[in-house]
Coordinates of C-alpha atoms and ligand atoms in Angstrom, one line a residue:
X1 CA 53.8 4.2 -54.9
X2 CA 51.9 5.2 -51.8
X3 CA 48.4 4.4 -51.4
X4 CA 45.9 7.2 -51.0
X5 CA 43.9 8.2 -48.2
X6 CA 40.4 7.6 -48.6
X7 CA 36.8 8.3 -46.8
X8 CA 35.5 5.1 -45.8
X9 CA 33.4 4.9 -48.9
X10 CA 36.5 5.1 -51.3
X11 CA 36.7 8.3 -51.9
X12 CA 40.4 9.8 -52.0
X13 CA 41.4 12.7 -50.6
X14 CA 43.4 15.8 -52.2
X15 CA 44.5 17.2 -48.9
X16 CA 44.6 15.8 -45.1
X17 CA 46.5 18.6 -43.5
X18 CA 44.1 21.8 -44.4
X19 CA 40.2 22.1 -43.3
X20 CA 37.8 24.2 -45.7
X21 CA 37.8 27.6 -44.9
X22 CA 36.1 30.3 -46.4
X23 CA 39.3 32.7 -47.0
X24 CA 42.8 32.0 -45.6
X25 CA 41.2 32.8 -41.8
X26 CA 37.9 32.4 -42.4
X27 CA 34.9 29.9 -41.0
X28 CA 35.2 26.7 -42.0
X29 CA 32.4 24.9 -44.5
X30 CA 29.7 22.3 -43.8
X31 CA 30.7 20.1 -47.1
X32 CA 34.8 19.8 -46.1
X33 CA 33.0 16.6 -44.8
X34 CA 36.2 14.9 -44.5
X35 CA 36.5 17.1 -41.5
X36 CA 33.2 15.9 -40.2
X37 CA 33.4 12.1 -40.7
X38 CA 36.9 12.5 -38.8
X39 CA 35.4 14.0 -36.1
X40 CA 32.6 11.8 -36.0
X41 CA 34.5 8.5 -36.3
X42 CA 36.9 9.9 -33.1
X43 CA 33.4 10.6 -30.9
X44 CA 32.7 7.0 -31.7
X45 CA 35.9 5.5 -31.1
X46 CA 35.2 4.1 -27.9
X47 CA 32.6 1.3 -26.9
X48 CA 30.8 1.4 -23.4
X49 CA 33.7 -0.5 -20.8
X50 CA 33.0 -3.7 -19.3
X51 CA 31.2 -3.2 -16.0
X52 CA 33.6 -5.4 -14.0
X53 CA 37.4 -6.2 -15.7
X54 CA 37.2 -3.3 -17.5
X55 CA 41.5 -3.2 -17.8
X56 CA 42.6 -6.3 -19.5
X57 CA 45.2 -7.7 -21.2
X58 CA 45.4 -10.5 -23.7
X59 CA 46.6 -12.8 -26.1
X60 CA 46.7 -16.1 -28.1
X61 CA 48.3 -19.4 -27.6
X62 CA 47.3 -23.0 -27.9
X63 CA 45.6 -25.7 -25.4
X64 CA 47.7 -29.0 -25.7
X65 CA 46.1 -32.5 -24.7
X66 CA 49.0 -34.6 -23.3
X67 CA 46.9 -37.3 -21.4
X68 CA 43.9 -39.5 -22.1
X69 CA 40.8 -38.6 -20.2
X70 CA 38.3 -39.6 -23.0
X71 CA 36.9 -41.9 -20.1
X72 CA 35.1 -38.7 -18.9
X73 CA 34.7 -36.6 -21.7
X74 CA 34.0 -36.9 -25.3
X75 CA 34.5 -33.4 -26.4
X76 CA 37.3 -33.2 -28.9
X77 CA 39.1 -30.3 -27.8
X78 CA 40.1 -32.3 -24.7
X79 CA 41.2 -35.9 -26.6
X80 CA 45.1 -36.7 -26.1
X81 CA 47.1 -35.3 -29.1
X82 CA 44.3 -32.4 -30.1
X83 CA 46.2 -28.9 -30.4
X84 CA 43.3 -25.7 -29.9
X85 CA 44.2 -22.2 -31.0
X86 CA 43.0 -20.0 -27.8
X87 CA 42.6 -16.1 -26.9
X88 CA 43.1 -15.6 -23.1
X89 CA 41.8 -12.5 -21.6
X90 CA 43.7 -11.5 -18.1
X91 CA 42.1 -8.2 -16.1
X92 CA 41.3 -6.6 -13.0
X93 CA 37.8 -6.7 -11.6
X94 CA 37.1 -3.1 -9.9
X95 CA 39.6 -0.9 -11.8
X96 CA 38.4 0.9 -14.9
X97 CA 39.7 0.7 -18.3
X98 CA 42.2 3.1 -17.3
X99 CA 42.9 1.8 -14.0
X100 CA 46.4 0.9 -12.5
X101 CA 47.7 -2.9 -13.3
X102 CA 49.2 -3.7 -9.9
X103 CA 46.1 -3.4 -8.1
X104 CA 45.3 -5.7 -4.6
X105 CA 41.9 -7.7 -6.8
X106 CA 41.0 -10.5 -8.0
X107 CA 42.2 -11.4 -11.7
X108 CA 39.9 -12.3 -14.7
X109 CA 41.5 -15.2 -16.6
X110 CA 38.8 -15.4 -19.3
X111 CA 39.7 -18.3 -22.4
X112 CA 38.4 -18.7 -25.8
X113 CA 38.9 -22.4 -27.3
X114 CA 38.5 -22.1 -31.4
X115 CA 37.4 -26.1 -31.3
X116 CA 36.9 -28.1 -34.4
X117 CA 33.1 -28.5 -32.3
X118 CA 32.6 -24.5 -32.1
X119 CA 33.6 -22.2 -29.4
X120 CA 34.3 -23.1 -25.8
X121 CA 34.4 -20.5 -23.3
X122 CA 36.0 -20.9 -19.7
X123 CA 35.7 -17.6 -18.1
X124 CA 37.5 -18.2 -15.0
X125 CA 39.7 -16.2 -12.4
X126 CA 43.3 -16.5 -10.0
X127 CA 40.8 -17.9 -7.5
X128 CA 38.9 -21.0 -7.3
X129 CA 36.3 -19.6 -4.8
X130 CA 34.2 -16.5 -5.2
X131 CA 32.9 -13.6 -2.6
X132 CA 29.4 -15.2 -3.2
X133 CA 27.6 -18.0 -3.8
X134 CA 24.0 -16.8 -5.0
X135 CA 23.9 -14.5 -7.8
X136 CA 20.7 -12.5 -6.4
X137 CA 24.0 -10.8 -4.4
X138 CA 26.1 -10.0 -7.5
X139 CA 25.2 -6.5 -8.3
X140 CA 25.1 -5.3 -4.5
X141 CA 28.7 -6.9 -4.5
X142 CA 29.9 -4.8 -7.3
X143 CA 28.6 -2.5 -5.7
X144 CA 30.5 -2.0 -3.3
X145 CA 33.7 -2.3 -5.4
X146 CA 32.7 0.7 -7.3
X147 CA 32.6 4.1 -6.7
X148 CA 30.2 6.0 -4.4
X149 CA 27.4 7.7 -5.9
X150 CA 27.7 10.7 -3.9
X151 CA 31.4 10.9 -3.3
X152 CA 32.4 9.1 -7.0
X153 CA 35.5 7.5 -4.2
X154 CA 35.7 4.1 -4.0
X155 CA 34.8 2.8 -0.5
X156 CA 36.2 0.9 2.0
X157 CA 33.1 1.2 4.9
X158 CA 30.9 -0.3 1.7
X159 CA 32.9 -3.6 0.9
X160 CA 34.0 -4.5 4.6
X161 CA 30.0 -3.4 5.5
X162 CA 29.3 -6.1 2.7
X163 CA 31.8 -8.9 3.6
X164 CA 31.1 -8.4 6.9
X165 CA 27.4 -8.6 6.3
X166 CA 27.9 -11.9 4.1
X167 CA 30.2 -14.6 5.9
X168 CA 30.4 -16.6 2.8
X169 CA 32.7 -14.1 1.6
X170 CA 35.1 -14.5 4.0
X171 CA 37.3 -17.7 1.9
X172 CA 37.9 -15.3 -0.7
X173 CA 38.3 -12.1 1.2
X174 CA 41.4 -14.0 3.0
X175 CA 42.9 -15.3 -0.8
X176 CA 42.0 -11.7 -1.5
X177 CA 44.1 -10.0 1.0
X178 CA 47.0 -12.4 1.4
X179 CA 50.1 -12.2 -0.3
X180 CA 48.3 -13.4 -3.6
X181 CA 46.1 -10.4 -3.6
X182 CA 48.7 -8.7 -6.0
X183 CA 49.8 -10.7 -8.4
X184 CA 53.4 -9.5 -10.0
X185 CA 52.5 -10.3 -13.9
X186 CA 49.7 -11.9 -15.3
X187 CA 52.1 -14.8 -15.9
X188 CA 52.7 -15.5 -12.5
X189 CA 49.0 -16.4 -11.3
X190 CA 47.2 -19.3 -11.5
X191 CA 44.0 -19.9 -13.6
X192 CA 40.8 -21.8 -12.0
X193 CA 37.6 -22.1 -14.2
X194 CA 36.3 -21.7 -10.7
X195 CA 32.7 -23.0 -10.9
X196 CA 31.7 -26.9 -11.3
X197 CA 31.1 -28.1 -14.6
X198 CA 30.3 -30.8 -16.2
X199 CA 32.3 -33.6 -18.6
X200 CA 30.1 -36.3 -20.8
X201 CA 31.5 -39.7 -22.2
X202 CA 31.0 -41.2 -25.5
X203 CA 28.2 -43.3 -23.7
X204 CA 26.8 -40.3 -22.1
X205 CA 27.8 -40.2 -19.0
X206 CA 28.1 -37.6 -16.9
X207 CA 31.0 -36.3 -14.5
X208 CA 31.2 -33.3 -12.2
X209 CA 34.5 -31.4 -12.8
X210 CA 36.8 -28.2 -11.6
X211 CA 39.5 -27.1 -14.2
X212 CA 42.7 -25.7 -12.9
X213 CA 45.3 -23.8 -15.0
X214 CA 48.6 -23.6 -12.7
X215 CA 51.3 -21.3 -14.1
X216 CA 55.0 -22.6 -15.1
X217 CA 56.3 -19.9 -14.5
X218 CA 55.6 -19.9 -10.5
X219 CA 53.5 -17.8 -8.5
X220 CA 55.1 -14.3 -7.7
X221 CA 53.4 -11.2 -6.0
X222 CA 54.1 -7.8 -4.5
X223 CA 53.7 -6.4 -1.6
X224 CA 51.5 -3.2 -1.2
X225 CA 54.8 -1.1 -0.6
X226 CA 56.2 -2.9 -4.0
X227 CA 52.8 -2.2 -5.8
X228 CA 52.8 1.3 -4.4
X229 CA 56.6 2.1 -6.3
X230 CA 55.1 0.7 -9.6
X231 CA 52.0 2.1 -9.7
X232 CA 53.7 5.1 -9.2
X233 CA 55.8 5.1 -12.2
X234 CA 53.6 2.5 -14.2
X235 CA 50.2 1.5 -14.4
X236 CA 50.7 -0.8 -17.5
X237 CA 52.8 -3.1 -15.6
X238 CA 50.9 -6.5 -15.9
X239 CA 50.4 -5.7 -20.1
X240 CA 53.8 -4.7 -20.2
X241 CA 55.2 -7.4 -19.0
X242 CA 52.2 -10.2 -21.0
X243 CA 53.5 -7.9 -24.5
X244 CA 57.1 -8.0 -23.7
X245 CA 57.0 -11.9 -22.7
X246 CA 55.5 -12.5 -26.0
X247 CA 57.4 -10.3 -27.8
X248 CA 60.8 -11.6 -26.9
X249 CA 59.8 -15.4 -27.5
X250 CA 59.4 -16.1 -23.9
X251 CA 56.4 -17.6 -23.8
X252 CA 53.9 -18.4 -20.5
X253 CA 53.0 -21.5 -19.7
X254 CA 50.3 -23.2 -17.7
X255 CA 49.7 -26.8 -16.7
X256 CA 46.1 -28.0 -17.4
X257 CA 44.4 -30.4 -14.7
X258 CA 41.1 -31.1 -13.8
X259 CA 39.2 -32.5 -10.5
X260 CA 36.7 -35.0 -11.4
X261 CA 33.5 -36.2 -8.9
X262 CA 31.2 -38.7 -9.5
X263 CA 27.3 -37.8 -9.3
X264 CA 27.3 -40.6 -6.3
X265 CA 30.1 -38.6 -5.1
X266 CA 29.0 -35.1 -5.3
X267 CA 25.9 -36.6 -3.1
X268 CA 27.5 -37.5 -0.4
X269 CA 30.1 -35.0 -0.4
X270 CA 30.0 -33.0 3.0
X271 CA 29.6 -29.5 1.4
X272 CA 27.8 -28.7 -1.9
X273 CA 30.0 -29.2 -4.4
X274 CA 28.5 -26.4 -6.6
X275 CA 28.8 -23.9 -4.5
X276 CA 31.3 -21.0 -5.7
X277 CA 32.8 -20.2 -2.1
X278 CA 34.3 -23.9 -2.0
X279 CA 37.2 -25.8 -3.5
X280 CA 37.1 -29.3 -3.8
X281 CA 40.3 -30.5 -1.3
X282 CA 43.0 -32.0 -3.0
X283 CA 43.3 -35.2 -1.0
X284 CA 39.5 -36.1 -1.7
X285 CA 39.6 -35.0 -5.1
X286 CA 43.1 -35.3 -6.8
X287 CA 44.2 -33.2 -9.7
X288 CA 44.7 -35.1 -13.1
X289 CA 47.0 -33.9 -15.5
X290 CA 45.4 -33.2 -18.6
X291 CA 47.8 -30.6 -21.0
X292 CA 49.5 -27.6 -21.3
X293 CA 48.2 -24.1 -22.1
X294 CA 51.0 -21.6 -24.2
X295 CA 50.3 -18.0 -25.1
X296 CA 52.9 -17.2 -27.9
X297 CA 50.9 -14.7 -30.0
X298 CA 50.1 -10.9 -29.5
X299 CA 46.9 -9.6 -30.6
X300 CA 47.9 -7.7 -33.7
X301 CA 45.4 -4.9 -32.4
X302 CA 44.3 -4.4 -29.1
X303 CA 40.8 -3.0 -29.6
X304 CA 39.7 -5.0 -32.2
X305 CA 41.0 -8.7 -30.5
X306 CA 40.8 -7.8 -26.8
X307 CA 38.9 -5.1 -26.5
X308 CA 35.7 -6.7 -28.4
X309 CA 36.6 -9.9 -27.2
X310 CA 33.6 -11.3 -25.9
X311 CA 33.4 -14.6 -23.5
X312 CA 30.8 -16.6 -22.3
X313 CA 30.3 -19.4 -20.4
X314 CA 27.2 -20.4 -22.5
X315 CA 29.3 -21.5 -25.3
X316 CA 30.0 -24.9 -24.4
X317 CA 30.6 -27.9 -26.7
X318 CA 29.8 -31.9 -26.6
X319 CA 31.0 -33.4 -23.6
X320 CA 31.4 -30.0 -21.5
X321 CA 28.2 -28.2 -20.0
X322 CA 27.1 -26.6 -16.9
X323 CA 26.1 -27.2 -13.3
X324 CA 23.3 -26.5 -10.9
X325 CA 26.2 -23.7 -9.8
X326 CA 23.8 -21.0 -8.6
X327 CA 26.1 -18.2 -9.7
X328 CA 27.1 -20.1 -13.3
X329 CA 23.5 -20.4 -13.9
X330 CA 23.2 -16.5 -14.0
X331 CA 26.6 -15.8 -15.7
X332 CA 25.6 -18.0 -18.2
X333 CA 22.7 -15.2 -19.1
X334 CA 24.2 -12.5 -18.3
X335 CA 28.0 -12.6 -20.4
X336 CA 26.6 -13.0 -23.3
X337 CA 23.8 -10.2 -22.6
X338 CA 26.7 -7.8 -21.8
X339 CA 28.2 -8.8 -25.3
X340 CA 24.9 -7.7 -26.4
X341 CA 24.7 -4.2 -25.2
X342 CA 28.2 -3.2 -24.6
X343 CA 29.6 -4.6 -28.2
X344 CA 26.6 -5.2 -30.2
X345 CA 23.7 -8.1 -31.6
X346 CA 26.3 -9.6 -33.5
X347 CA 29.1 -9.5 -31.5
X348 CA 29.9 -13.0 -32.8
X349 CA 30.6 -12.5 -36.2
X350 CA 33.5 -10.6 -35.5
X351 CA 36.5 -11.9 -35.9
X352 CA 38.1 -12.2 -32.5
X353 CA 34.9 -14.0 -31.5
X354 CA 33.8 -16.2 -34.8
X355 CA 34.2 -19.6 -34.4
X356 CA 36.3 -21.8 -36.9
X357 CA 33.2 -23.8 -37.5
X358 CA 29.9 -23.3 -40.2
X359 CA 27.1 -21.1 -38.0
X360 CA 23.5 -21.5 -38.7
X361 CA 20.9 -19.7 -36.9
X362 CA 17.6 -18.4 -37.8
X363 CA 18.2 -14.9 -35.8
X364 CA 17.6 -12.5 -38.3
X365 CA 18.6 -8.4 -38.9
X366 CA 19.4 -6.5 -36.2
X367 CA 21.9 -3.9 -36.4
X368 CA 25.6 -3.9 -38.1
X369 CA 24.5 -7.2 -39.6
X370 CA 27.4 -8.2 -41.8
X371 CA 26.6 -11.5 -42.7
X372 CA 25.1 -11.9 -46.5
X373 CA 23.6 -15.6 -46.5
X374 CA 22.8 -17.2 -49.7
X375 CA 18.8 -16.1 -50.8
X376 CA 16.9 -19.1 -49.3
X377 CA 13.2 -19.9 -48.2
X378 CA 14.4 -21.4 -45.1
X379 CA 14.2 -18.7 -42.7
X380 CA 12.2 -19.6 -40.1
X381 CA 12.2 -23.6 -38.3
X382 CA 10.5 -26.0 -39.2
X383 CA 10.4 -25.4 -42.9
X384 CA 10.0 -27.4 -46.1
X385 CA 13.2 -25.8 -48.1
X386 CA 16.3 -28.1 -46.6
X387 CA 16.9 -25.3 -44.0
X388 CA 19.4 -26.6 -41.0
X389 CA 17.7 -29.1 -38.3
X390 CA 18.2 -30.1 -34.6
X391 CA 20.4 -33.1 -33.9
X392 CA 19.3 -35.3 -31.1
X393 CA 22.9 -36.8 -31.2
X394 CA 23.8 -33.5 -29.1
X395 CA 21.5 -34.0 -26.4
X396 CA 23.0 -34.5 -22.9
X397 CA 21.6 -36.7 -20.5
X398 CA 19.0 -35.9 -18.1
X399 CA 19.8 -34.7 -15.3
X400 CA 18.1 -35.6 -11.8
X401 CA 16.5 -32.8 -10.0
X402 CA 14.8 -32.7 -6.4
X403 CA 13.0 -30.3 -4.6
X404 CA 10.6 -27.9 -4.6
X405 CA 10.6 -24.2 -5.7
X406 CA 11.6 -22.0 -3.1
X407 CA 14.1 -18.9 -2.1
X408 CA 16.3 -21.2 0.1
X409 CA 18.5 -20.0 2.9
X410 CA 21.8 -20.6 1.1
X411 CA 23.3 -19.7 4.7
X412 CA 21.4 -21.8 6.6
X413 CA 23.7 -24.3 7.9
X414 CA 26.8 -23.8 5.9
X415 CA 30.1 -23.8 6.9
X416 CA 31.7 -20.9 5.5
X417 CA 34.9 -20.9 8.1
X418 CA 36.6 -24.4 7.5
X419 CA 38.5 -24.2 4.0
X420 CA 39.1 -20.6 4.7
X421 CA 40.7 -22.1 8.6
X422 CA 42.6 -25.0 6.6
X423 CA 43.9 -22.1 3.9
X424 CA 44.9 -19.8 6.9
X425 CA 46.5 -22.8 8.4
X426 CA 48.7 -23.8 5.4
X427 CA 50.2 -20.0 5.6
X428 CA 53.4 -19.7 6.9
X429 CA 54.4 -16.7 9.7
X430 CA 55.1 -14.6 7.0
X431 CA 52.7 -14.8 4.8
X432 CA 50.3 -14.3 8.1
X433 CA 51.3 -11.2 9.0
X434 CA 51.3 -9.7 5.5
X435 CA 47.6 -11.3 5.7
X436 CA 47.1 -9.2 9.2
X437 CA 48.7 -6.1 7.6
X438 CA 47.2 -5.9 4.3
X439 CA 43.5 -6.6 5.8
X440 CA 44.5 -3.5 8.5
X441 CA 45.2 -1.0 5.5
X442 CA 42.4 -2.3 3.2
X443 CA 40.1 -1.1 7.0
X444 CA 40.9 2.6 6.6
X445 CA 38.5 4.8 7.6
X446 CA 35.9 2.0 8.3
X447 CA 33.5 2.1 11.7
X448 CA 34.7 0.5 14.5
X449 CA 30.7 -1.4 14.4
X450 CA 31.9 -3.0 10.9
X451 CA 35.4 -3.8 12.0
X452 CA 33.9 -5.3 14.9
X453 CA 31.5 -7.3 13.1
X454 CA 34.3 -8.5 10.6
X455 CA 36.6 -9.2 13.3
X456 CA 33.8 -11.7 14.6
X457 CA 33.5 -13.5 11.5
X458 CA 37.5 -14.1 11.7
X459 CA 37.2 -15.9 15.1
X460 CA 35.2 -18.1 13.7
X461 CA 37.9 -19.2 11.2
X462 CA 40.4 -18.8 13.8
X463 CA 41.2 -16.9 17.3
X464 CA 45.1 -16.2 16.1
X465 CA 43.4 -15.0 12.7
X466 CA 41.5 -12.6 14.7
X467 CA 44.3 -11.4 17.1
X468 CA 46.1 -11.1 14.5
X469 CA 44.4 -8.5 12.6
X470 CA 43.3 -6.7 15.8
X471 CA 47.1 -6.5 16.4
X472 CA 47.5 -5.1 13.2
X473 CA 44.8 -2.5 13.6
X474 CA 46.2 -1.5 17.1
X475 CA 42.9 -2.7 18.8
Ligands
NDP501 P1 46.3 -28.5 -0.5 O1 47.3 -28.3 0.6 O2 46.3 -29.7 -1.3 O3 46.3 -27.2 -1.5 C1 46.4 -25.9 -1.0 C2 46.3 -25.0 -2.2 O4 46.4 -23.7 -1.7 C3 47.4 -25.1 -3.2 O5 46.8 -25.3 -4.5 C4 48.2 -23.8 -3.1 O6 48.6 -23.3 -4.4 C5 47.1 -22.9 -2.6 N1 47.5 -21.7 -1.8 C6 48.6 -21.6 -1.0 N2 48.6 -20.3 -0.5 C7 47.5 -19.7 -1.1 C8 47.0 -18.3 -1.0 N3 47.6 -17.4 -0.2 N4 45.9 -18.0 -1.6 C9 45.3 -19.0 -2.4 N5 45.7 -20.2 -2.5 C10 46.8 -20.6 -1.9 O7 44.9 -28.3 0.4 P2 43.4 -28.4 0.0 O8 43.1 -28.9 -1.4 O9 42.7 -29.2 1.1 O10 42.9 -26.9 0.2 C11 43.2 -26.2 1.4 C12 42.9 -24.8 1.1 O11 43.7 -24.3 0.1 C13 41.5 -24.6 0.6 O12 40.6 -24.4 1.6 C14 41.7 -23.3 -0.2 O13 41.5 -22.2 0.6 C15 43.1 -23.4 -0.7 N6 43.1 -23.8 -2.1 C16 42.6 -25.0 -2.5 C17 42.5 -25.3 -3.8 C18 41.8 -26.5 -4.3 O14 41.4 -26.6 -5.4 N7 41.7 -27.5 -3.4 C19 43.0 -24.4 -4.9 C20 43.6 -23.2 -4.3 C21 43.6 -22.9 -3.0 P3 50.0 -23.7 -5.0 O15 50.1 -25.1 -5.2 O16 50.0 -22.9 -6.3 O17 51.0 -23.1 -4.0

């Protein structure tokens, strides 16, 4: 037998096709409030959008440790044999919820790690540099990749004013607008956790690292003409094609490396190694094969496992933590403050988001607090009633800081122009003049003063970079 429908406080219903009316055409009653709560629930269906990756996609695979690299980390999700469930998040950054897929932008590549040690989050992106490198800039830079107040357009005078305004940009603004600046599927890109971290030994030692997720499946983009034709007929195409993958058993794959640096090292590396607009170069820093990453697993609903997925790089575990990164430093406050507003206090007792482990806090209340503890004296720390205690075990170790408080100059002396020269330098012809073309569209309709100013900042990574485009733009 069918089940029957009920309100959401068990009540079944006698009819789901008729509202109560007063006579066959009549006004229709207050108490049919069956009709109410269904109208009520729909107003509420949606929950505010992220500000930035608003359109995502997502899904859950496993993390695979193939090699030994205990010598720099303890944590357990990284030891050789360990097998972690994972939720990867892939999205847009500008584009809202509704957005096209096969957009020029950066991609979110956002993980959740369900570790025997509690939830590690790795919210990286396709790139492994950023637009800026001091988090004081972040809002102004979204910014710009929003829509104008006045006009509610998106603008192209605000982000090249920006860029052009902020030459640290101009690394990612070249990945940005060369033939990776459209990734064809989700599948196809490349995942860096972007920002330095750090990895911890069993005897507490500490290591700087970069984690790199590099896709099996090859890199593959479109061209804004080849973008243009699906858009046109699809804007689903990137979850289309994660859903389908999955679907049909043909499952993505990424290989798992890290970079490691010593603290010696990172003092007496040439650049500052936690600063978001550099990579560390290959040759100095080699990769290290650590795994495999497999997503095999469709969310069984979208809203409830993608939708109020909520990341943060502040959940770390033993033997990963953070970085004096200036920009990781703020996203580690302000993630999980998002989760707070846009999904609620207790985002993390949902299901998507609960880690496998025991949690005990003292936070109390608040609203849509599920949770219904055992009745216990201990709620408040220190107390005399066997409530949960701190562990020194967990503590990291201390880490040397110099200098004195100050707004420094972060570009004050800082080469911004020779990792984006060596980058524009590894491009073939091809790939340069898709680079030319596709920064001479994204410049429609922008001043000649902010070309011009932009155009400057290219000559300093190279002349031909800067002929180049100026070719492009028939100047
Ligand atoms: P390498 O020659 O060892 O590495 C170059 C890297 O550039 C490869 O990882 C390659 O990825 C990647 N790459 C190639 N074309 C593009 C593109 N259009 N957009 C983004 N990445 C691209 O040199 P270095 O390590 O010395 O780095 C040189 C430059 O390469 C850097 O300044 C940086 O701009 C870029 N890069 C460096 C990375 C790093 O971590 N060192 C990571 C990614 C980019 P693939 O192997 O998949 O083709």
């Amino acid at each position: 037998m069918k089940k029957v429908i009920t309100t959401t406080a068990g009540n079944k219903l006698s009819d789901n096709q008729n509202s109560l009316s007063t006579g066959k055409r009549g006004p229709l009653l207050m108490q049919d409030y069956q009709l109410l709560e269904k109208l009520a629930h729909q107003n509420r269906e949606r929950i505010p959008e992220r500000v930035v990756h608003a359109k995502g996609s997502g899904a859950f695979g496993a993390l695979n440790i193939t090699e030994d690299i205990s010598r720099y980390t303890k944590a357990s999700v990284l030891q050789k044999g360990e097998t972690t469930r994972v939720l990867i998040r892939f999205s847009t950054v500008a584009g809202e919820r509704g957005a096209a897929d096969a957009e020029r932008d950066v991609r979110g590549f956002a993980m959740k790690f369900y570790t025997k040690e509690g939830n590690w989050d790795l919210v990286g992106n396709n790139t492994p540099v950023f637009f800026i490198r001091d988090a004081y800039k972040f809002p102004d830079f979204i910014h710009t990749q929003k829509r104008h107040p006045h006009s509610n357009l998106r603008s192209n005078t605000a982000m090249w004013d920006f860029w052009s305004l902020s030459p640290e940009s101009i690394h990612q603004v070249t990945i940005l607008m060369s033939d990776r600046g459209i990734p064809k599927s989700y599948r196809h890109i490349n995942g860096y956790g972007s920002h330095t971290y750090s990895l911890i030994n069993a005897k507490n030692e500490r290591f700087w690292v970069k984690f790199h997720f590099k896709t099996v499946q090859g890199i593959r983009t479109l061209t804004n003409r080849e973008a243009e034709a699906i858009v046109a007929k699809d804007r689903e195409s990137n979850q289309r094609d994660l859903f389908e993958s999955i679907k049909n058993g043909d499952y993505p794959k990424w290989k798992f490396q890290i970079q490691i640096m010593t603290e010696e090292q990172a003092s007496a590396a040439p650049f500052n190694p936690f600063d978001l607009t550099k990579v560390w170069p290959h040759k100095e820093y080699p990769m290290i094969d650590v795994g495999e990453l497999i997503l095999n697993e469709n969310p069984k609903n979208y809203f409830n496992e993608i939708e109020q997925a909520s990341f943060s790089p502040s959940n770390i575990v033993p033997g990963i933590s953070f970085s004096p990164d200036k920009m990781l430093q703020a996203r580690v406050f302000s993630y999980a403050d998002a989760h707070r507003y846009r999904v609620g206090t207790h985002y993390e007792t949902l299901p998507v988001n609960r880690p496998i482990v025991e949690v005990n806090t003292y936070h109390l209340d608040g609203a849509m607090n599920s949770e219904t503890k055992e009745p216990s004296d201990a709620y408040y720390e220190p107390n005399s009633f066997d409530g949960p205690v701190e562990d020194k075990s967990f503590a990291e170790p201390p880490l040397a800081i110099e200098g004195a408080a100050d707004r420094y100059d972060h570009r004050d002396g800082n080469d911004d122009f020779s990792q984006t020269r060596a980058l524009f330098e590894l491009m073939g012809s091809y790939q340069k003049e898709q680079l030319f073309s596709n920064i001479a569209e994204a410049m429609d309709g922008v001043p000649p003063h902010i070309v011009n100013r932009q155009i400057a900042l290219f000559e300093k990574v190279s002349p031909a970079y800067a002929e180049g485009v100026k070719k492009a733009l028939g100047i």
